[in-house]
Amino acid sequence: MKMTQTFLMILAIVFAVALALTIAMISLSYTRVEREETRPQGEGTKPMPQITTPALLESTTLPEITTPLEETTPSNTLAFASAGDGTCTLVGIGSCTDSCVVIPTYSPEGDRVTAVAARALYGLKQINAIQIPATVEHIGALAFANCPNLVYISVSDQNEEFCDIDGILYTSDGRELLLYPPMRAGASVTISLVTTEIAEMAFYNCAYLSHVYYTGTPEMWERITIGAKNYSLLAASKTFG
């Protein structure tokens, strides 16, 4: 009985000591927390870094996006060969895709267009009409020949070397017929007795031509110099005036 009471007393003392220690530890913890909260920055603790929002995110206006203009290159440009003296010759179709080919007074380089080379536009199917300026003084052989869809040729009234009569190309004096457009409308053509020469292929594959009115006599007709491959002219019926 005496031993039992002694054992209980010892347990009570141990429990009291443990309780006292626990209370002491809790008190110390609260004291440390209070010190940490009141300690000035820079004394043992590092301040939290300040987080800033970039200006781009704060702005609701998107930056303006500009697209540079695309570089353009000249199109529909005929090909010219400069003579080096301020004049030039039309030598080809170049990048031109127009159905009506307008020969300019000056080339893109500033040279005066004074001539059209032989076969410059020969055999081009895209061409329906050709305009010749006053500056052209020379047209080479077959320059506009065999253009199967050509309907009309126009020459400036100020041109001193060439002219057109109803869309047909002549020298200015009318002596040489240079080209009858293959797709020219109408079944007939009138040729003056002034004309004494018809160029090679001037009447080549003329789709509608069937009759020729000549203002001279049959004998005068026989004296006309007719170039090669004028099959449509030779095949057409003739009336003399």
Tab-separated table of C-alpha atoms in Angstrom:
chain	number	residue	atom	x	y	z
A	1	MET	CA	0.000	0.000	0.000
A	2	LYS	CA	2.807	2.337	0.894
A	3	MET	CA	4.606	1.476	-2.380
A	4	THR	CA	1.537	2.266	-4.431
A	5	GLN	CA	1.177	5.731	-2.962
A	6	THR	CA	4.859	6.421	-3.610
A	7	PHE	CA	4.516	5.399	-7.292
A	8	LEU	CA	1.515	7.660	-7.806
A	9	MET	CA	3.362	10.588	-6.326
A	10	ILE	CA	6.251	10.061	-8.707
A	11	LEU	CA	3.871	9.983	-11.708
A	12	ALA	CA	2.232	13.169	-10.556
A	13	ILE	CA	5.588	14.914	-10.272
A	14	VAL	CA	6.655	13.721	-13.781
A	15	PHE	CA	3.360	14.904	-15.289
A	16	ALA	CA	3.699	18.281	-13.628
A	17	VAL	CA	7.250	18.726	-14.957
A	18	ALA	CA	6.212	17.722	-18.504
A	19	LEU	CA	3.288	20.143	-18.405
A	20	ALA	CA	5.529	22.942	-17.233
A	21	LEU	CA	8.028	22.289	-20.015
A	22	THR	CA	5.257	22.274	-22.676
A	23	ILE	CA	3.888	25.597	-21.458
A	24	ALA	CA	7.382	27.088	-21.487
A	25	MET	CA	8.035	25.984	-25.078
A	26	ILE	CA	4.718	27.404	-26.299
A	27	SER	CA	5.478	30.710	-24.620
A	28	LEU	CA	8.909	30.904	-26.253
A	29	SER	CA	7.363	30.221	-29.685
A	30	TYR	CA	4.896	33.099	-29.366
A	31	THR	CA	7.637	35.430	-28.200
A	32	ARG	CA	9.814	34.561	-31.296
A	33	VAL	CA	6.925	35.161	-33.683
A	34	GLU	CA	6.222	38.547	-32.126
A	35	ARG	CA	9.883	39.519	-32.488
A	36	GLU	CA	9.994	38.471	-36.159
A	37	GLU	CA	6.893	40.525	-36.937
A	38	THR	CA	8.260	43.676	-35.288
A	39	ARG	CA	11.882	43.361	-36.526
A	40	PRO	CA	12.830	46.112	-39.088
A	41	GLN	CA	13.637	45.035	-42.613
A	42	GLY	CA	17.312	44.407	-43.242
A	43	GLU	CA	17.928	42.941	-39.762
A	44	GLY	CA	18.138	39.251	-40.401
A	45	THR	CA	15.306	39.035	-42.929
A	46	LYS	CA	15.149	39.811	-46.616
A	47	PRO	CA	12.219	41.869	-47.972
A	48	MET	CA	9.977	40.198	-50.506
A	49	PRO	CA	10.820	41.388	-54.024
A	50	GLN	CA	8.308	43.854	-55.472
A	51	ILE	CA	6.449	42.418	-58.476
A	52	THR	CA	5.663	45.002	-61.161
A	53	THR	CA	3.430	44.541	-64.174
A	54	PRO	CA	5.074	45.353	-67.508
A	55	ALA	CA	3.646	48.407	-69.241
A	56	LEU	CA	2.702	46.350	-72.300
A	57	LEU	CA	0.418	44.165	-70.181
A	58	GLU	CA	-1.119	47.157	-68.402
A	59	SER	CA	-1.962	48.864	-71.702
A	60	THR	CA	-5.164	47.904	-73.455
A	61	THR	CA	-3.997	49.400	-76.789
A	62	LEU	CA	-2.186	46.968	-79.068
A	63	PRO	CA	0.910	48.302	-80.818
A	64	GLU	CA	0.281	49.400	-84.406
A	65	ILE	CA	1.540	46.896	-86.961
A	66	THR	CA	2.590	48.368	-90.241
A	67	THR	CA	3.244	46.329	-93.373
A	68	PRO	CA	5.727	47.774	-95.864
A	69	LEU	CA	4.368	48.375	-99.349
A	70	GLU	CA	5.381	45.723	-101.846
A	71	GLU	CA	7.778	46.863	-104.490
A	72	THR	CA	6.216	46.906	-107.920
A	73	THR	CA	7.977	46.338	-111.184
A	74	PRO	CA	6.894	47.888	-114.466
A	75	SER	CA	4.561	45.682	-116.470
A	76	ASN	CA	3.259	45.773	-120.044
A	77	THR	CA	6.553	47.184	-121.276
A	78	LEU	CA	7.652	46.706	-124.855
A	79	ALA	CA	11.293	45.898	-125.604
A	80	PHE	CA	13.505	48.602	-127.071
A	81	ALA	CA	17.093	48.852	-128.266
A	82	SER	CA	18.785	52.205	-127.768
A	83	ALA	CA	20.888	53.670	-130.569
A	84	GLY	CA	22.878	55.690	-128.045
A	85	ASP	CA	21.948	58.987	-129.678
A	86	GLY	CA	18.647	59.635	-127.948
A	87	THR	CA	16.671	57.388	-130.291
A	88	CYS	CA	15.660	53.746	-130.104
A	89	THR	CA	14.023	50.883	-132.010
A	90	LEU	CA	11.109	48.715	-130.955
A	91	VAL	CA	12.549	45.201	-131.097
A	92	GLY	CA	9.958	42.986	-129.427
A	93	ILE	CA	6.879	42.517	-127.303
A	94	GLY	CA	8.859	42.491	-124.032
A	95	SER	CA	6.556	41.979	-121.036
A	96	CYS	CA	3.566	43.599	-122.737
A	97	THR	CA	0.378	41.525	-122.598
A	98	ASP	CA	-2.002	44.142	-124.020
A	99	SER	CA	-4.195	43.180	-126.956
A	100	CYS	CA	-3.928	46.762	-128.232
A	101	VAL	CA	-0.229	47.504	-128.611
A	102	VAL	CA	0.431	51.232	-128.328
A	103	ILE	CA	3.939	52.078	-129.514
A	104	PRO	CA	5.012	55.045	-127.370
A	105	THR	CA	6.720	58.203	-128.542
A	106	TYR	CA	9.483	57.599	-125.990
A	107	SER	CA	10.842	54.432	-124.424
A	108	PRO	CA	10.902	54.028	-120.604
A	109	GLU	CA	14.559	55.098	-120.747
A	110	GLY	CA	13.608	58.367	-122.469
A	111	ASP	CA	14.778	57.551	-126.008
A	112	ARG	CA	12.650	58.724	-128.923
A	113	VAL	CA	11.090	55.739	-130.719
A	114	THR	CA	11.989	56.175	-134.388
A	115	ALA	CA	11.916	52.633	-135.781
A	116	VAL	CA	10.320	49.199	-135.547
A	117	ALA	CA	12.693	46.299	-136.154
A	118	ALA	CA	12.041	43.563	-138.704
A	119	ARG	CA	9.748	40.882	-137.237
A	120	ALA	CA	9.433	42.880	-133.997
A	121	LEU	CA	5.867	41.673	-133.374
A	122	TYR	CA	5.779	38.837	-135.885
A	123	GLY	CA	3.289	36.023	-135.308
A	124	LEU	CA	1.826	37.268	-132.012
A	125	LYS	CA	-1.666	35.895	-131.405
A	126	GLN	CA	-2.533	38.288	-128.569
A	127	ILE	CA	-2.559	41.431	-130.713
A	128	ASN	CA	-5.860	42.889	-131.947
A	129	ALA	CA	-4.731	46.431	-132.742
A	130	ILE	CA	-1.523	48.447	-133.192
A	131	GLN	CA	-1.056	52.201	-132.773
A	132	ILE	CA	1.969	53.839	-134.405
A	133	PRO	CA	3.110	57.290	-133.209
A	134	ALA	CA	4.335	60.229	-135.284
A	135	THR	CA	7.974	59.572	-134.358
A	136	VAL	CA	8.328	56.241	-136.213
A	137	GLU	CA	10.281	56.752	-139.426
A	138	HIS	CA	11.144	53.171	-140.339
A	139	ILE	CA	9.303	49.845	-140.138
A	140	GLY	CA	11.306	46.707	-140.883
A	141	ALA	CA	10.172	43.814	-143.033
A	142	LEU	CA	7.423	41.616	-141.553
A	143	ALA	CA	7.363	43.743	-138.383
A	144	PHE	CA	3.638	43.067	-137.841
A	145	ALA	CA	3.111	40.108	-140.174
A	146	ASN	CA	1.326	36.853	-139.321
A	147	CYS	CA	-0.552	38.243	-136.326
A	148	PRO	CA	-3.675	36.115	-136.838
A	149	ASN	CA	-6.016	38.162	-134.609
A	150	LEU	CA	-4.976	41.627	-135.771
A	151	VAL	CA	-8.047	43.712	-136.674
A	152	TYR	CA	-6.833	47.289	-137.069
A	153	ILE	CA	-3.696	49.415	-137.476
A	154	SER	CA	-3.744	53.097	-136.541
A	155	VAL	CA	-1.081	55.666	-137.484
A	156	SER	CA	-0.771	59.177	-136.054
A	157	ASP	CA	-1.878	61.901	-138.461
A	158	GLN	CA	1.445	63.653	-137.780
A	159	ASN	CA	3.530	60.721	-139.016
A	160	GLU	CA	5.363	61.739	-142.193
A	161	GLU	CA	6.393	58.257	-143.330
A	162	PHE	CA	3.327	56.046	-142.821
A	163	CYS	CA	-0.453	56.226	-142.782
A	164	ASP	CA	-3.486	54.023	-142.369
A	165	ILE	CA	-6.435	53.825	-144.725
A	166	ASP	CA	-9.425	52.122	-143.114
A	167	GLY	CA	-7.074	50.312	-140.743
A	168	ILE	CA	-4.691	49.130	-143.482
A	169	LEU	CA	-1.014	50.148	-143.201
A	170	TYR	CA	0.564	52.070	-146.097
A	171	THR	CA	3.570	54.262	-146.699
A	172	SER	CA	2.529	57.924	-146.439
A	173	ASP	CA	2.434	58.361	-150.239
A	174	GLY	CA	0.228	55.289	-150.644
A	175	ARG	CA	2.668	53.615	-153.020
A	176	GLU	CA	3.295	50.547	-150.858
A	177	LEU	CA	0.647	48.560	-148.978
A	178	LEU	CA	2.483	47.157	-145.997
A	179	LEU	CA	-0.154	45.169	-144.123
A	180	TYR	CA	-3.820	44.233	-144.376
A	181	PRO	CA	-4.895	43.040	-140.896
A	182	PRO	CA	-5.873	39.342	-141.152
A	183	MET	CA	-9.053	39.774	-139.066
A	184	ARG	CA	-10.183	43.058	-140.633
A	185	ALA	CA	-13.955	43.174	-140.946
A	186	GLY	CA	-15.525	43.167	-144.375
A	187	ALA	CA	-15.264	40.922	-147.407
A	188	SER	CA	-13.713	43.465	-149.766
A	189	VAL	CA	-10.908	46.011	-150.066
A	190	THR	CA	-10.299	48.894	-152.437
A	191	ILE	CA	-6.751	49.398	-153.714
A	192	SER	CA	-5.891	52.649	-155.480
A	193	LEU	CA	-3.934	52.779	-158.739
A	194	VAL	CA	-1.392	54.867	-156.782
A	195	THR	CA	-0.281	51.646	-155.071
A	196	THR	CA	2.500	49.984	-157.015
A	197	GLU	CA	3.900	47.575	-154.424
A	198	ILE	CA	2.427	45.131	-151.939
A	199	ALA	CA	4.776	43.924	-149.213
A	200	GLU	CA	5.555	40.294	-148.446
A	201	MET	CA	2.789	38.662	-146.376
A	202	ALA	CA	0.703	41.844	-146.514
A	203	PHE	CA	-2.329	39.643	-147.291
A	204	TYR	CA	-1.544	36.501	-145.293
A	205	ASN	CA	-4.385	34.344	-143.982
A	206	CYS	CA	-7.017	37.082	-144.272
A	207	ALA	CA	-10.101	35.444	-142.776
A	208	TYR	CA	-12.862	37.482	-144.465
A	209	LEU	CA	-11.356	38.925	-147.659
A	210	SER	CA	-12.958	37.622	-150.812
A	211	HIS	CA	-13.010	40.553	-153.264
A	212	VAL	CA	-10.609	43.293	-154.419
A	213	TYR	CA	-11.644	46.545	-156.125
A	214	TYR	CA	-8.730	48.049	-158.059
A	215	THR	CA	-9.159	51.580	-159.406
A	216	GLY	CA	-6.754	50.979	-162.301
A	217	THR	CA	-6.880	48.701	-165.315
A	218	PRO	CA	-6.039	44.976	-165.472
A	219	GLU	CA	-2.798	45.865	-167.216
A	220	MET	CA	-1.835	48.241	-164.406
A	221	TRP	CA	-2.659	45.550	-161.884
A	222	GLU	CA	-0.236	43.189	-163.538
A	223	ARG	CA	2.527	45.748	-163.086
A	224	ILE	CA	2.119	45.856	-159.298
A	225	THR	CA	4.991	44.226	-157.416
A	226	ILE	CA	3.437	41.675	-155.119
A	227	GLY	CA	5.597	40.094	-152.430
A	228	ALA	CA	5.600	36.425	-151.407
A	229	LYS	CA	2.858	34.666	-149.408
A	230	ASN	CA	-0.001	36.992	-150.359
A	231	TYR	CA	-2.297	34.036	-150.906
A	232	SER	CA	-5.501	35.765	-149.781
A	233	LEU	CA	-4.952	38.627	-152.231
A	234	LEU	CA	-4.281	36.336	-155.189
A	235	ALA	CA	-7.272	34.138	-154.370
A	236	ALA	CA	-9.775	37.024	-154.117
A	237	SER	CA	-11.915	37.972	-157.090
A	238	LYS	CA	-11.035	41.274	-158.825
A	239	THR	CA	-13.030	44.205	-160.129
A	240	PHE	CA	-11.229	46.947	-162.090
A	241	GLY	CA	-12.185	50.525	-162.286
